[in-house]
Coordinates of C-alpha atoms and ligand atoms in Angstrom, one line a residue:
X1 CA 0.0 0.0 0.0
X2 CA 1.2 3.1 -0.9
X3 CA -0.3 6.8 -0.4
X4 CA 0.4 9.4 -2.9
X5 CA 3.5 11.9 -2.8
X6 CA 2.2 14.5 -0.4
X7 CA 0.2 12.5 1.8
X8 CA 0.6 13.4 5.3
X9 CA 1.6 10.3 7.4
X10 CA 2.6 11.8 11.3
X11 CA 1.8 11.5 14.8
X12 CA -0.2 13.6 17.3
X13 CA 0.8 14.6 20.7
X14 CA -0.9 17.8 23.1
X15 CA 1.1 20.2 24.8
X16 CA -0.3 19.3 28.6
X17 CA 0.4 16.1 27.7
X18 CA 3.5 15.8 26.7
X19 CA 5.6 18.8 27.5
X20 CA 5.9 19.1 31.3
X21 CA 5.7 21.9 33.7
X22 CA 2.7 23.9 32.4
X23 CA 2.3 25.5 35.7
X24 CA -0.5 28.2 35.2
X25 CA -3.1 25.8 33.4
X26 CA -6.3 24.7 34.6
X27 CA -5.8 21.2 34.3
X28 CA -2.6 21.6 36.2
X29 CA -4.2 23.0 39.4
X30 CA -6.6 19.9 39.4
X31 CA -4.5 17.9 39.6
X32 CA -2.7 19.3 42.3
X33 CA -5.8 19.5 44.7
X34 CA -6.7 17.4 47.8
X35 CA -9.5 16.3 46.0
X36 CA -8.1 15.7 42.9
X37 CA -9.9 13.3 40.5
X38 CA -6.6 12.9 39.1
X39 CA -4.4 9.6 39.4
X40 CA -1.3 11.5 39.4
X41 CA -0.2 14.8 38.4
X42 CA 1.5 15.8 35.1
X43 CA 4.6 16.7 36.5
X44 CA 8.0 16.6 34.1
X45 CA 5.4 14.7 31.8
X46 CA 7.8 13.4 29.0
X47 CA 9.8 16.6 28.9
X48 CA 9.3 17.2 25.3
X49 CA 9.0 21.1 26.0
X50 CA 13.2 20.6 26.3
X51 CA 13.8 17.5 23.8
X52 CA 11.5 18.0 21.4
X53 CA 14.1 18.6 18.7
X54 CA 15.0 14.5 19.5
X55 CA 11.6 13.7 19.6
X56 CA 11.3 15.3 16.1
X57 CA 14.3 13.9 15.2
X58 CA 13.0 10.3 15.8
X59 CA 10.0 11.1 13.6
X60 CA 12.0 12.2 11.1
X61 CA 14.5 9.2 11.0
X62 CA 11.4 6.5 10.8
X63 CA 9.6 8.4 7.9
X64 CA 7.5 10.4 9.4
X65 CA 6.5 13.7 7.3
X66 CA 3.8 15.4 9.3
X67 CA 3.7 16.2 13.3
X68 CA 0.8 17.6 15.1
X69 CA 0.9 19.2 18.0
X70 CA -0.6 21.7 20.5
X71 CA 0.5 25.5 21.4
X72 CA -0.5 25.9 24.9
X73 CA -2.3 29.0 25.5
X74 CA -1.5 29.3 29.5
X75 CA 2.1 29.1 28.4
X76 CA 1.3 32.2 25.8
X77 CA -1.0 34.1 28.2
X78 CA -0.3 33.0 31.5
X79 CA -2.2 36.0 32.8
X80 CA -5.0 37.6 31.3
X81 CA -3.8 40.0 28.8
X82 CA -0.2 39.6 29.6
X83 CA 1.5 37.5 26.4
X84 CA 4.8 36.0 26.6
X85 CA 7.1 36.2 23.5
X86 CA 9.8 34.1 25.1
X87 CA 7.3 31.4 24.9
X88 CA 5.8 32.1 21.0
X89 CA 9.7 31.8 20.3
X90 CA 9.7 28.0 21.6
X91 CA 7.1 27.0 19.7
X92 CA 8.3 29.1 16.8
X93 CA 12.0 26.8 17.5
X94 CA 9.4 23.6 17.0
X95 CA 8.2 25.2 14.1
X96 CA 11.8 25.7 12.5
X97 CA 12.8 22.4 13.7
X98 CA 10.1 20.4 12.2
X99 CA 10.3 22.2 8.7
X100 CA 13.7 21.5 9.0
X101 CA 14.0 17.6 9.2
X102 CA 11.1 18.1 6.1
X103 CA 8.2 17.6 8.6
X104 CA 5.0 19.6 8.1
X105 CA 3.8 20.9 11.3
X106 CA -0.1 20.9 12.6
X107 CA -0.8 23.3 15.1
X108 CA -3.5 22.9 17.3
X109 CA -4.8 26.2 19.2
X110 CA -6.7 24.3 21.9
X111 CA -6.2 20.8 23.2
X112 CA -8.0 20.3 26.1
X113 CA -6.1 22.9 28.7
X114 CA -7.0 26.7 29.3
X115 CA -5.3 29.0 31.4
X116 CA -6.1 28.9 35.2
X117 CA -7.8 32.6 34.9
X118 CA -10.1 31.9 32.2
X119 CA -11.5 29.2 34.4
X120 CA -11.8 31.6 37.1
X121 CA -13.6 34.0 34.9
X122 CA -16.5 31.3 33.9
X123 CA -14.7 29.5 31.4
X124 CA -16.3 27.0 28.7
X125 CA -19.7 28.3 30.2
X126 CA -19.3 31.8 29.6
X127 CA -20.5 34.3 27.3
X128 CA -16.8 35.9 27.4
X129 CA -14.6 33.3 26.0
X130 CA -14.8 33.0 22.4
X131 CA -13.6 36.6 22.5
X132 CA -10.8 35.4 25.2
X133 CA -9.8 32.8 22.7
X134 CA -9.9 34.7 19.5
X135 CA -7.5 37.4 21.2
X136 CA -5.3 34.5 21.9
X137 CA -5.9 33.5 18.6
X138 CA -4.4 36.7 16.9
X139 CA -1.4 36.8 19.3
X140 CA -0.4 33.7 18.2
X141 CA -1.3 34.0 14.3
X142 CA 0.4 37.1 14.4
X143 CA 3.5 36.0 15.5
X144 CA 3.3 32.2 14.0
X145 CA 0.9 32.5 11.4
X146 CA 3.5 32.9 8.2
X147 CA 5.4 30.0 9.2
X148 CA 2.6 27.5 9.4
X149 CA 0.3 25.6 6.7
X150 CA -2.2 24.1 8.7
X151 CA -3.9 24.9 11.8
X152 CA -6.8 22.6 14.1
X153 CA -9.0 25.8 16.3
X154 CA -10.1 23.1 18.5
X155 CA -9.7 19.8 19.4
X156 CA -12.3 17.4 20.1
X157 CA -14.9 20.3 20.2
X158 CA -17.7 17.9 21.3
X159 CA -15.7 16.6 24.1
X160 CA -17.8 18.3 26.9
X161 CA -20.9 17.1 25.1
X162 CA -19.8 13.6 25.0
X163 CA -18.5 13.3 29.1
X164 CA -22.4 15.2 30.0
X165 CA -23.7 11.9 27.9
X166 CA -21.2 9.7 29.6
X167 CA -21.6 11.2 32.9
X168 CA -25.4 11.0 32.7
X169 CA -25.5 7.3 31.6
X170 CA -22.8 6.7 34.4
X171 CA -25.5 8.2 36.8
X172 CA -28.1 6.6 35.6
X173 CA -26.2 2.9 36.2
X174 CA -25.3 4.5 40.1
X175 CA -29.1 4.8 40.3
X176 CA -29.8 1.0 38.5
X177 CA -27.5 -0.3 41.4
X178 CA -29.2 1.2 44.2
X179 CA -32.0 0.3 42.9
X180 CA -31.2 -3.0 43.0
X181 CA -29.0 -3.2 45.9
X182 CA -32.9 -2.2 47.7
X183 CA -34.3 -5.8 45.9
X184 CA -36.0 -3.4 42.9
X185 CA -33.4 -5.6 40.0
X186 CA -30.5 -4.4 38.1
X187 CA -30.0 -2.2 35.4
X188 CA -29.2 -4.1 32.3
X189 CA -25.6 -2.5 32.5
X190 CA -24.7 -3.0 35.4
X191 CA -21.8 -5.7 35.4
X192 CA -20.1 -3.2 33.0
X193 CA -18.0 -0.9 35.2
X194 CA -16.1 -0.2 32.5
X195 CA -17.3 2.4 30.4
X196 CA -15.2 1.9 27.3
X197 CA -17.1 5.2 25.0
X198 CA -15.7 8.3 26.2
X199 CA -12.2 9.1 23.9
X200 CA -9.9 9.9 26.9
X201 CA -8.8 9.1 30.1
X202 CA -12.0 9.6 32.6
X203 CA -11.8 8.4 36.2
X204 CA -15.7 8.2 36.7
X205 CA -16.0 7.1 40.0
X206 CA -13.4 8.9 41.8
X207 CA -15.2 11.8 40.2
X208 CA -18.3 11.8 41.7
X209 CA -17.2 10.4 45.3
X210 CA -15.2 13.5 45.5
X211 CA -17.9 16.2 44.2
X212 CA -18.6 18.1 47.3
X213 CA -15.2 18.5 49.3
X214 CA -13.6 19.4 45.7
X215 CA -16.5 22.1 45.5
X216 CA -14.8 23.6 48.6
X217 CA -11.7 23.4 47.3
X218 CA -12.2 25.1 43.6
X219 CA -13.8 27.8 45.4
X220 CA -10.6 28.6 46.9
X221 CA -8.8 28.0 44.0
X222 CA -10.4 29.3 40.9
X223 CA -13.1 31.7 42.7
X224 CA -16.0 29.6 41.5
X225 CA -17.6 26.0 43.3
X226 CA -18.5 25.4 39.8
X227 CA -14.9 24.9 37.4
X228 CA -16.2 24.6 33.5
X229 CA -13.3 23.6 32.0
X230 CA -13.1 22.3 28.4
X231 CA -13.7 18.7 29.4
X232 CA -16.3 19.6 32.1
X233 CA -19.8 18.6 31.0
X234 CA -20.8 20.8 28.6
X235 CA -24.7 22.2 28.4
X236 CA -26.0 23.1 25.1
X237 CA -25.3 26.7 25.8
X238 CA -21.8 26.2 26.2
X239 CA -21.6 23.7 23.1
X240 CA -22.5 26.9 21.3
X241 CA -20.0 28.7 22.6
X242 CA -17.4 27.0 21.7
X243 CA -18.4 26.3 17.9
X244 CA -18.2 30.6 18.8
X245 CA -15.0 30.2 19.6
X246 CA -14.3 28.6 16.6
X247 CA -16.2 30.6 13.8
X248 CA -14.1 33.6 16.1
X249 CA -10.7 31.9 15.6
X250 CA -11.5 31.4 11.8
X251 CA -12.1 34.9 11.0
X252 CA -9.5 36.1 12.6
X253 CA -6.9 33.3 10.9
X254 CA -8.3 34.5 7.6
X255 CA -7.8 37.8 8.2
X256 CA -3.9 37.4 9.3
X257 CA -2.7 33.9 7.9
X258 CA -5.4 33.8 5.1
X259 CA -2.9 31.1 3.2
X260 CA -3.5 29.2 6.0
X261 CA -5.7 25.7 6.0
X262 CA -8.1 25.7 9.0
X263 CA -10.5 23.4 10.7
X264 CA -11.0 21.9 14.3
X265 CA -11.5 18.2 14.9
X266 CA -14.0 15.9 16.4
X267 CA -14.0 13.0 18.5
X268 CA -16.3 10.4 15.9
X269 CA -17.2 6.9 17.1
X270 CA -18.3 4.3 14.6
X271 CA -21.8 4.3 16.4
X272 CA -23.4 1.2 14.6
X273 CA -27.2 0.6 15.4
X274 CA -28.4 -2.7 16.2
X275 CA -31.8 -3.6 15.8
X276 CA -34.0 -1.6 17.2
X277 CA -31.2 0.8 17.8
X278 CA -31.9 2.9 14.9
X279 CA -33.3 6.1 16.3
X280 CA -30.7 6.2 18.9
X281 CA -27.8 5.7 16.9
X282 CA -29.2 8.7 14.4
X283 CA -29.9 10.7 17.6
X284 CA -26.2 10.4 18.9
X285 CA -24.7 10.6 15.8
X286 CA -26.7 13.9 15.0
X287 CA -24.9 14.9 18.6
X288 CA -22.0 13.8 18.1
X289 CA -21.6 15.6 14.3
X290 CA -24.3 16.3 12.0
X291 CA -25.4 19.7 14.3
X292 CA -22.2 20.7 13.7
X293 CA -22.2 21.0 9.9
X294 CA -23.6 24.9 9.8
X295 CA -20.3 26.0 12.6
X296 CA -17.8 24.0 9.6
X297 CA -19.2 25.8 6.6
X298 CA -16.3 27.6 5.3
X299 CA -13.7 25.3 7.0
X300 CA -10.9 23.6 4.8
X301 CA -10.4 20.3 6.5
X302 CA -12.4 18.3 9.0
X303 CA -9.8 16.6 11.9
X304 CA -11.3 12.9 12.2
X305 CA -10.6 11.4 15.9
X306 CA -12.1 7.9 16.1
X307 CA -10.8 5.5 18.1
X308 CA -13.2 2.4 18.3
X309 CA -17.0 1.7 17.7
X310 CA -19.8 1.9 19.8
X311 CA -22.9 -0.5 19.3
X312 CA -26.2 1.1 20.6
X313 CA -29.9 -0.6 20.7
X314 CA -33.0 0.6 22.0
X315 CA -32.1 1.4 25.4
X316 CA -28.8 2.9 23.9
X317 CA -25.5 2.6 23.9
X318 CA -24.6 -1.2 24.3
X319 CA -22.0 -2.9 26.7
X320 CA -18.6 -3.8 24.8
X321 CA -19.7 -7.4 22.9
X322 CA -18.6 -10.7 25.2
X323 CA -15.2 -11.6 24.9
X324 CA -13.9 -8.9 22.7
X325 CA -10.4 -7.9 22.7
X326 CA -10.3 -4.4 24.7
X327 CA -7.6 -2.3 24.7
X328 CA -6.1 -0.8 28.0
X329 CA -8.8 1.9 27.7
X330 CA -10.9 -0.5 28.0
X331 CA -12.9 -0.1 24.8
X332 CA -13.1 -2.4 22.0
X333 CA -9.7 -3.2 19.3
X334 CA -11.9 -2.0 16.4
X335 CA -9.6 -0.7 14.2
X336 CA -12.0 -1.3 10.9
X337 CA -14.4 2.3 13.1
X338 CA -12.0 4.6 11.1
X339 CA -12.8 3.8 7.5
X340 CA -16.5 3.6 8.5
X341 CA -16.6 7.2 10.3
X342 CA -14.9 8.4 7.9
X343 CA -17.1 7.1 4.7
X344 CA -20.0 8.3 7.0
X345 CA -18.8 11.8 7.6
X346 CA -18.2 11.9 4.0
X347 CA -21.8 12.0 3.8
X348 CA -22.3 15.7 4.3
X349 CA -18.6 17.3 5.2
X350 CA -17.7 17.8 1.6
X351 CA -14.2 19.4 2.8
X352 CA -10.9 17.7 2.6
X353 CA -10.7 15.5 5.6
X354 CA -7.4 14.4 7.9
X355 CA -7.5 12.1 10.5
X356 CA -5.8 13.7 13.3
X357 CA -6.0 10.9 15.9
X358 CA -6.5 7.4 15.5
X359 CA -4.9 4.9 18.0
X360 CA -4.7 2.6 20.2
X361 CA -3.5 1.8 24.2
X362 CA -1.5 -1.3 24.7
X363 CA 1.7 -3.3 26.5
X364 CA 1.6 -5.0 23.1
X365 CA 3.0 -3.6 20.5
X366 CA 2.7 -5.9 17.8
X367 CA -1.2 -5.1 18.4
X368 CA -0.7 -1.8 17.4
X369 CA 1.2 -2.5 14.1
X370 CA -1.8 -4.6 13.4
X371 CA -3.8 -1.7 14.7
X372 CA -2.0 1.0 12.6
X373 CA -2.3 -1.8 9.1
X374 CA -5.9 -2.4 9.2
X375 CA -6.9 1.6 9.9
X376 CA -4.6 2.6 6.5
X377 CA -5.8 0.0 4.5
X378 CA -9.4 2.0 5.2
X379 CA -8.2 5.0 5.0
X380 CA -6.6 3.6 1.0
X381 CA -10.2 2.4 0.4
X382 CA -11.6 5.7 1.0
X383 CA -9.2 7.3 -0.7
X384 CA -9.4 4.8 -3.7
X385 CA -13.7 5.4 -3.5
X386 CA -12.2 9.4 -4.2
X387 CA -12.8 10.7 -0.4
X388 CA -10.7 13.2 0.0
X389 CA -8.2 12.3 2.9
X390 CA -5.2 13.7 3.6
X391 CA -3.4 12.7 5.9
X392 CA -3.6 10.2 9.1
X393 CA -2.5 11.2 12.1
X394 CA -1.7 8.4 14.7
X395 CA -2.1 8.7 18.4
X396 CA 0.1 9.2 20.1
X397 CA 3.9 9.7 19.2
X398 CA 5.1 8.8 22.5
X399 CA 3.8 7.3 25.7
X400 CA 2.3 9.9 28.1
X401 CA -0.2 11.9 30.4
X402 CA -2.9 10.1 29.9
X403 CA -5.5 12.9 31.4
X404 CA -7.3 11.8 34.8
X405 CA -5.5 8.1 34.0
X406 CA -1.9 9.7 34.2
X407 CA 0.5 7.7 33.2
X408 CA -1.0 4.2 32.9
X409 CA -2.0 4.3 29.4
X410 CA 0.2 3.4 26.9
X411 CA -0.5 4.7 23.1
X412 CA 2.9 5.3 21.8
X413 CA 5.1 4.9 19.4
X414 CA 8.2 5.9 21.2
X415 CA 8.5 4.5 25.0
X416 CA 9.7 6.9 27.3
X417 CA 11.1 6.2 30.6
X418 CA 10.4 8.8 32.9
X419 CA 13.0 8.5 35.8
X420 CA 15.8 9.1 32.7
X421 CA 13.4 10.4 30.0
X422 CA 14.8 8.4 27.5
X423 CA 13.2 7.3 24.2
X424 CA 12.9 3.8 22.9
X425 CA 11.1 3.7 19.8
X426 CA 9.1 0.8 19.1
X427 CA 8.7 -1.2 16.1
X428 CA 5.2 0.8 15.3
X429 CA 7.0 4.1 14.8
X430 CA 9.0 2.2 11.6
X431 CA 5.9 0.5 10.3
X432 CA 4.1 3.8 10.4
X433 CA 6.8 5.5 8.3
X434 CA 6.7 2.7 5.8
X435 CA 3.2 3.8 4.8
X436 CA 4.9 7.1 4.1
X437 CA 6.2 7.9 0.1
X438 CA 7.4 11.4 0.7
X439 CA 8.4 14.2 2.2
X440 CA 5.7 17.3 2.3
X441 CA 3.9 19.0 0.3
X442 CA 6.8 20.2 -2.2
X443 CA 5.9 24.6 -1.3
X444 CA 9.1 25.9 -1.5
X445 CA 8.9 26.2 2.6
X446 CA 11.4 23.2 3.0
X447 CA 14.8 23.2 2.2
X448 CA 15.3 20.7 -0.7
X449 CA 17.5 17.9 0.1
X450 CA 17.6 19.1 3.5
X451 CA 18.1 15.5 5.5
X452 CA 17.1 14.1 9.1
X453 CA 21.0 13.6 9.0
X454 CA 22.1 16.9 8.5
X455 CA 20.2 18.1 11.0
X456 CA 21.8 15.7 13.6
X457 CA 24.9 16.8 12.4
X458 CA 23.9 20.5 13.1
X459 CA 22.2 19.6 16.8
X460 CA 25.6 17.6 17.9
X461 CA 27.9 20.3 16.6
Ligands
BGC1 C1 -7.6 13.2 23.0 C2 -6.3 12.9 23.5 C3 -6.3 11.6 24.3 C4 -6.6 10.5 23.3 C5 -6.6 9.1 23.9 C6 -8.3 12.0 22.5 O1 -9.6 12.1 22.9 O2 -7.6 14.2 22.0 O3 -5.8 14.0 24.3 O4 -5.1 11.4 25.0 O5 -7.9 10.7 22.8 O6 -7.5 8.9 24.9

């Protein structure tokens, strides 16, 4: 199999998760409450905010011709209204240093984190922060905007949607159990503590145990009992803000970077109905993207995120089937979800499309070359049926902060042990660069000729 010249083949990563250190974000004071619903802080992380010219590096040697990764905005605005150009000059060095092993880098504006102020100020709930965000926006366009080709607003924009579904059904199994735990039966999930259908690391019953003495505890931190950050669960107000936020960040992209191609990205599951299932599946499919659709008119590209399939029947979303193969997550190996979501979003996005995570968590990494094979063959079929993909992005390039499950999930491509922080590739990272025939998009940006190898020359000099 073989993807045309230009084709972006890369790997993902997010700034909180990766880099280490980011100090004056949200997420970061979470995790370092009392009543944290945390399993561990981020700490160092994976240190890539200092070694990301290796971890580029490694990309680069294996093939690799795209990188996507996250600017983190309580780095750039660690105080509201005060920007810091010591810190648009790193991510301008990972820029420069991407372009320069012939990597095309995909920036991502918002992945996940906020700063700690915007929180304090209402955040994902209030009427305030699309305009936060599109100031952040310019700042960074301003100063980044010429150097980059393609940039992802948001990601996973429907995240808060999805952990308010989650969250709800998760209450809903709390209430089947005490139910029957008072002799009034079971709720037909309830054997299933392991809710394998939000896409990230969720810690759902340390959550709620810990609701009221954490309520305390915001208040003193952030100012409010009530913390909406971007993963909170999101009401339908504050869904519409943030497709705000978006159409915001758009018109301000065009305006300074108009050469720029923009879109944010979703978090799709292959939701297949069974019978009797049907309505459901078209309701949480209509939730999950189709009431989208007007917020992307006038995007370029549409950022695919699927991990796995869901199965939903009449009384909705279905238990993972008996005895299939889950990954550490928990959810289903399913690696055949991507080519369906993406046929199916095909439907009615008629932009170009990139999948900017697909992936999977496991110890065994001969699963995820397996993994990685079956989702590119559908990705070639959709491509061969003339969809218009891309790229493929997998997820993640190395092992790291796995959210509220720190560091016990495993999705990378690159080991990392965290008492030395060094890197050990794994097989997957050179099967994933097999898929890839060239270097990027041939735009007179990347110095011709310009090698992986004469970069590491100019690094150890
Ligand atoms: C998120 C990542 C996360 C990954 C694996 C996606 O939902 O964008 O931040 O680590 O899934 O759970």
């Amino acid at each position: 199999m073989a993807f045309e010249k230009g084709f972006l083949i890369g790997a993902a990563t997010a700034a909180h998760q990766v880099e280490g250190g980011n100090i004056h974000s949200d997420y970061w004071a979470q995790e370092h409450m009392n009543h944290t619903d945390f399993s561990e802080p981020s700490g160092d992380a994976v240190d890539h905010y200092n070694r990301y010219a290796e971890d580029i590096r490694l990309m680069a040697d294996a093939g690799l011709n795209a990188y996507r990764f996250s600017i983190e905005w309580a780095r750039i605005e660690p105080q509201e209204g005060c920007f810091d150009e010591a810190q648009i000059a790193h991510y301008r060095d990972v820029i420069r240093t991407c372009k320069a092993y012939g990597i095309e880098p995909i920036v991502t504006l918002l992945h996940f984190t906020s700063p700690r102020w915007l929180i304090s100020r209402g955040g994902w709930e209030s009427d305030e922060t699309p305009g936060y965000f599109a100031r952040y926006t310019r700042y960074v366009m301003e100063h980044l905007g010429s150097e980059l080709h393609y940039v992802c607003t948001i990601n996973e924009a429907n995240m808060g949607i999805q952990v308010a579904a989650i969250a709800k059904r998760y209450m809903r199994q709390m209430m089947a159990k005490m139910q029957a735990a008072g002799g009034n039966g079971a709720g037909k999930n309830d054997d299933h503590s392991g809710d394998g259908t939000v896409q990230m690391g969720l810690n759902l019953e340390k959550m709620m145990a810990n609701q009221k003495a954490a309520e305390k505890e915001r208040m003193e931190i952030f100012g409010v009992a009530k913390t909406e950050c971007f993963t909170s669960p999101r009401t339908p107000h504050g869904d519409e803000l943030v497709m705000e936020a978006h159409r915001a960040a758009r018109a301000v992209i065009r305006e300074v970077a108009p050469h720029v191609r923009l879109g944010l990205t979703l978090s799709l599951h292959d939701i297949q109905a069974q019978p009797g299932g049907e309505e459901n599946a078209k309701r949480e499919w209509a939730e999950e993207f189709t009431h989208y659709l007007p917020a992307l008119e006038g995007d370029d590209f549409l950022g695919v995120q699927n991990y796995t399939r869901t199965r939903t029947d009449a009384d909705g979303t279905m238990p993972t089937p008996e005895g299939a193969e889950l990954t550490q997550m928990d959810y289903e190996y399913y690696p055949q979800a991507l080519e369906h979501v993406i046929r199916r979003v095909a439907q009615d996005f008629k932009g170009d499309l990139i999948v900017t995570e697909n992936g999977i968590a496991t110890a065994d990494d001969t699963r995820r070359v397996s993994f990685i094979q079956e989702a590119l063959s559908g990705v070639e079929a959709c491509i061969l049926d003339g969809i218009p993909v891309k790229g493929y992005m997998y997820w993640s390039l190395m092992d790291n902060f796995e959210w509220q499950k720190g560091y016990s999930m495993t999705f990378g491509l690159i080991a990392v042990d965290r008492a030395t922080q060094q890197r050990s590739p794994k097989p997957s990272l050179h099967v994933l660069g097999g898929f890839c025939n060239t270097s990027p998009r041939e735009n007179g940006q990347h110095t011709p000729g310009y090698h992986s190898s004469d970069m590491q020359a100019h690094i150890d000099a």
